[in-house]
Each structure stands twice: as C-alpha cells, then as structure tokens.
C-alpha cells in the first residue's frame, strides 16, 4: 500500500507539472483528492488494516494528501498568474498607437474673445462672468427696463418662468458687478446670451457678447471714445477709426452705436460694409443715473460708461464669415481654417 501511495504521489506530481490550464488541474485534483479520488479510496481502505498498521498508513496517506494539495495549490497560483498575464497582454490598449490623432485647437470665436480680454486686461480691467440663467431683475428691471418698457419686446426672450429667463444681454453683469464692487470699477464680462430668434444667415438663438463697464469720478464720453478707439486699432489694424452714432438704450444716457472703418476696404466702400465704409460693432453710452443710483452709487459723485460688443460679429468681420450659423455647426472643415 505504501508503494502504491508513493507511486500515486510521483505520478500526480508529474501530471501537475505538465498541465497547462486551471481546468485540467482541477480535474486532476478531483481524480486524486476528490470524494471518490484515488487517495480517498486508499484512505477508505485503511479500515481493513490491523490496529497497528492503521495509524502508520494513516499518517502516510495524510502526508501524501498534504504534499499533493501543496503542489496543486502552487500550480494553481502559477496558472492563475500566467492566465492573468496573457489576459493583460491581450487586452492592452496602446494609447500611443494612433500618432496621427490631430491636436484640437481653439474655436475662432474663442481666439477673438481671448484677444479682446487680453486687450482689456492690459488696460487694467477685471474679468467677471454672470449667469446664463438670469432673473428679470438683473436682465431688465435694474437696467432701467421696467416690466412694460418696449425695450423688453426687442429682446425676444426665452422665459423659464415669469421672473427667470435665459440672459438676453451681458449688461446684466453690470448690475451684478456694481452690487458687489464700489467705484473705481473697470470690468469686462464676456458671456453667452440667448434670444428666441429663428436661425438664419444673420441670427442665431445663442450668441456671444462682451460687456464693458467703467465707473469712477469724472468719467466722460471722451474716456469711452479713447478706450474704444484703442481697442479698434489693437483689434483690427492701426489705421482703423471709429465713429459714434446717436442711439438709445434704457441703461445709458446718452447712448451711441459705434462703427469701425471697414477693415476690408479701409473705408472706401465694399460688399462687407455695404458700400458705406463703416461697420457697426457695438452699443455703448454713459451709464444712466438711475442705474447707478439703483446700485447704491451716487450719480452726483460718480459717472461711468458701458459698452456691449457682439463677439460673433467681430469674428465674422475679421474672418469674412458670411453666415452666422456656421461657427455653431462644429464642421471640422470650417474649424480647421483657424
Ligand atoms: N445690451 C445691449 C444689447 O444687447 C448692448 C449694449 C448697448 C450694452 C449699450 C451696453 C451699452 O453696455 O452701453 O443690445
């Protein structure tokens, strides 16, 4: 019997050595150590031995079981590691494999926006942002546009409730700033604005503005003209001039619309400027006394100017984009050009 056990251990070890998969190893384990396995059967046979022989053989069987369990256990660990290694190798993702993936770049609108922001930062302005979901209080009331004012009509508004809307103008940021900071104030506030316009070549329901606000003692329209003139020269070219046309905005008094000399023809008249030599780029004016007072700033002590630039419009002018929808479409052929 002892010989049989020695043989069994030897043969089993040899088989374990040759086995290549966990499943085969498990089968072998059942064959030898399982309920009706070879070693188990030997163990059962012990009952027929004499009382002297039984403990001796019992120990041998037990040692054999311990030894085989250890060998099989070790092999299991090896196979598991091997299978894991193979799996890792098979499932490896080489993230460096597609070396031709092109680098993304900034959208032309963002390039323009950053250039504008850089200019105003260089002039000492701070940059603020105000919410896209806004209240009628900031978007209209505090900008001197009371509930029945016709100016509300001109800004086709996406209302969420009676008092909450998608902001129609970055001018709301003026109020939020003046509530927080007292003069001297020099801020710009770029942002997305929304109006329920049907998209066509000149309208999109979402577009981009940048608000500017300066409030201090002794600010006049000369300051407004000086800043905007420098901006136009920096932005377009050094020969660009600006002109003010009288206009009306409830939150500025007086109000102006500002044109730049056509950047394509230099003012001679072309398709882009429709033969006039001028292109309108923004609305501006001296901050209305009521707006200042509403924000707790004494209009007898302080004056200020404000302006709102259409960033999409400037982008379109600079790049000769003749359809306002195109920059929103994400067409790679368009984006690649910048
Ligand atoms: N908020 C105006 C608009 O969306 C633009 C504007 C005009 C802003 C005059 C100003 C301003 O700050 O002074 O049409």
Tab-separated table of N, CA, C and O in Angstrom, residues 4 34 37 56 59 64 68 85 97 100 110 119 156 160 180-181 196 206 217 222 251 259-260 272 279 315-316 324 329:
chain	number	residue	atom	x	y	z
A	4	UNK	N	2.130	1.936	-3.343
A	4	UNK	CA	1.055	2.462	-4.200
A	4	UNK	C	0.926	3.987	-3.979
A	4	UNK	O	0.760	4.758	-4.936
A	34	UNK	N	-10.447	14.063	-4.755
A	34	UNK	CA	-11.900	14.235	-4.623
A	34	UNK	C	-12.556	13.114	-3.818
A	34	UNK	O	-11.884	12.184	-3.376
A	37	UNK	N	-11.825	10.075	-5.269
A	37	UNK	CA	-10.476	10.114	-5.836
A	37	UNK	C	-9.618	8.949	-5.346
A	37	UNK	O	-9.950	8.293	-4.354
A	56	UNK	N	-0.058	4.036	11.201
A	56	UNK	CA	1.154	4.253	10.379
A	56	UNK	C	0.765	4.621	8.959
A	56	UNK	O	1.183	5.652	8.405
A	59	UNK	N	-0.955	7.972	8.622
A	59	UNK	CA	-0.065	9.133	8.578
A	59	UNK	C	0.509	9.303	7.169
A	59	UNK	O	0.604	10.409	6.646
A	64	UNK	N	0.760	12.334	2.266
A	64	UNK	CA	0.662	12.365	0.796
A	64	UNK	C	-0.366	13.427	0.379
A	64	UNK	O	-0.129	14.226	-0.531
A	68	UNK	N	0.394	16.672	-1.862
A	68	UNK	CA	-0.257	16.893	-3.157
A	68	UNK	C	-1.069	18.189	-3.165
A	68	UNK	O	-1.066	18.931	-4.155
A	85	UNK	N	-1.509	37.246	-16.903
A	85	UNK	CA	-0.523	37.911	-17.782
A	85	UNK	C	-0.975	37.892	-19.233
A	85	UNK	O	-0.876	38.896	-19.945
A	97	UNK	N	-0.728	54.494	-29.922
A	97	UNK	CA	-0.637	53.832	-31.219
A	97	UNK	C	-1.027	54.741	-32.390
A	97	UNK	O	-0.401	54.731	-33.428
A	100	UNK	N	-1.334	59.800	-35.351
A	100	UNK	CA	-1.813	60.826	-36.272
A	100	UNK	C	-3.026	61.589	-35.735
A	100	UNK	O	-3.533	62.454	-36.411
A	110	UNK	N	-13.420	81.830	-29.779
A	110	UNK	CA	-12.647	81.892	-28.533
A	110	UNK	C	-11.309	82.600	-28.723
A	110	UNK	O	-10.807	83.230	-27.800
A	119	UNK	N	-6.697	92.473	-24.349
A	119	UNK	CA	-6.579	93.926	-24.528
A	119	UNK	C	-7.084	94.642	-23.284
A	119	UNK	O	-6.408	95.522	-22.733
A	156	UNK	N	-36.230	89.271	-27.900
A	156	UNK	CA	-37.095	88.086	-27.863
A	156	UNK	C	-36.551	87.072	-26.864
A	156	UNK	O	-35.613	86.352	-27.143
A	160	UNK	N	-38.188	81.251	-18.642
A	160	UNK	CA	-38.317	79.952	-17.967
A	160	UNK	C	-39.528	80.031	-17.039
A	160	UNK	O	-40.382	79.161	-17.027
A	180	UNK	N	-21.595	94.427	-6.109
A	180	UNK	CA	-20.505	93.833	-5.315
A	180	UNK	C	-19.349	94.784	-5.069
A	180	UNK	O	-18.760	94.804	-3.996
A	181	UNK	N	-18.987	95.544	-6.116
A	181	UNK	CA	-17.793	96.390	-6.013
A	181	UNK	C	-18.197	97.853	-6.106
A	181	UNK	O	-19.063	98.212	-6.917
A	196	UNK	N	-34.892	84.266	-28.647
A	196	UNK	CA	-35.634	83.263	-29.416
A	196	UNK	C	-35.806	83.697	-30.867
A	196	UNK	O	-36.907	83.896	-31.352
A	206	UNK	N	-28.444	81.712	-29.944
A	206	UNK	CA	-27.422	81.901	-28.918
A	206	UNK	C	-26.275	82.653	-29.580
A	206	UNK	O	-25.899	82.333	-30.704
A	217	UNK	N	-14.964	108.740	-10.532
A	217	UNK	CA	-15.233	110.176	-10.536
A	217	UNK	C	-14.693	110.760	-11.839
A	217	UNK	O	-13.575	110.426	-12.253
A	222	UNK	N	-15.351	111.113	-23.474
A	222	UNK	CA	-14.001	111.102	-24.069
A	222	UNK	C	-13.268	109.825	-23.678
A	222	UNK	O	-12.555	109.227	-24.496
A	251	UNK	N	-30.404	101.872	-20.428
A	251	UNK	CA	-29.445	101.896	-19.312
A	251	UNK	C	-28.276	102.842	-19.550
A	251	UNK	O	-27.363	102.917	-18.728
A	259	UNK	N	-19.367	102.455	-34.809
A	259	UNK	CA	-18.926	101.815	-36.057
A	259	UNK	C	-17.413	101.871	-36.132
A	259	UNK	O	-16.786	102.797	-35.603
A	260	UNK	N	-16.816	100.894	-36.812
A	260	UNK	CA	-15.381	100.988	-37.135
A	260	UNK	C	-15.259	101.149	-38.639
A	260	UNK	O	-16.117	100.670	-39.397
A	272	UNK	N	-18.674	94.060	-47.850
A	272	UNK	CA	-18.782	93.799	-46.421
A	272	UNK	C	-19.473	94.969	-45.711
A	272	UNK	O	-20.346	94.776	-44.871
A	279	UNK	N	-18.626	99.761	-40.350
A	279	UNK	CA	-19.263	98.535	-39.847
A	279	UNK	C	-19.618	98.737	-38.379
A	279	UNK	O	-18.754	99.116	-37.574
A	315	UNK	N	-15.898	88.433	-34.956
A	315	UNK	CA	-15.257	87.244	-35.536
A	315	UNK	C	-15.619	87.135	-37.017
A	315	UNK	O	-14.762	86.882	-37.873
A	316	UNK	N	-16.903	87.359	-37.304
A	316	UNK	CA	-17.367	87.253	-38.688
A	316	UNK	C	-16.702	88.304	-39.574
A	316	UNK	O	-16.278	88.011	-40.696
A	324	UNK	N	-24.040	83.444	-40.070
A	324	UNK	CA	-23.884	83.409	-38.607
A	324	UNK	C	-24.006	82.003	-38.034
A	324	UNK	O	-23.553	81.732	-36.926
A	329	UNK	N	-21.812	75.198	-36.011
A	329	UNK	CA	-22.094	73.865	-36.539
A	329	UNK	C	-21.031	72.826	-36.204
A	329	UNK	O	-21.263	71.634	-36.335
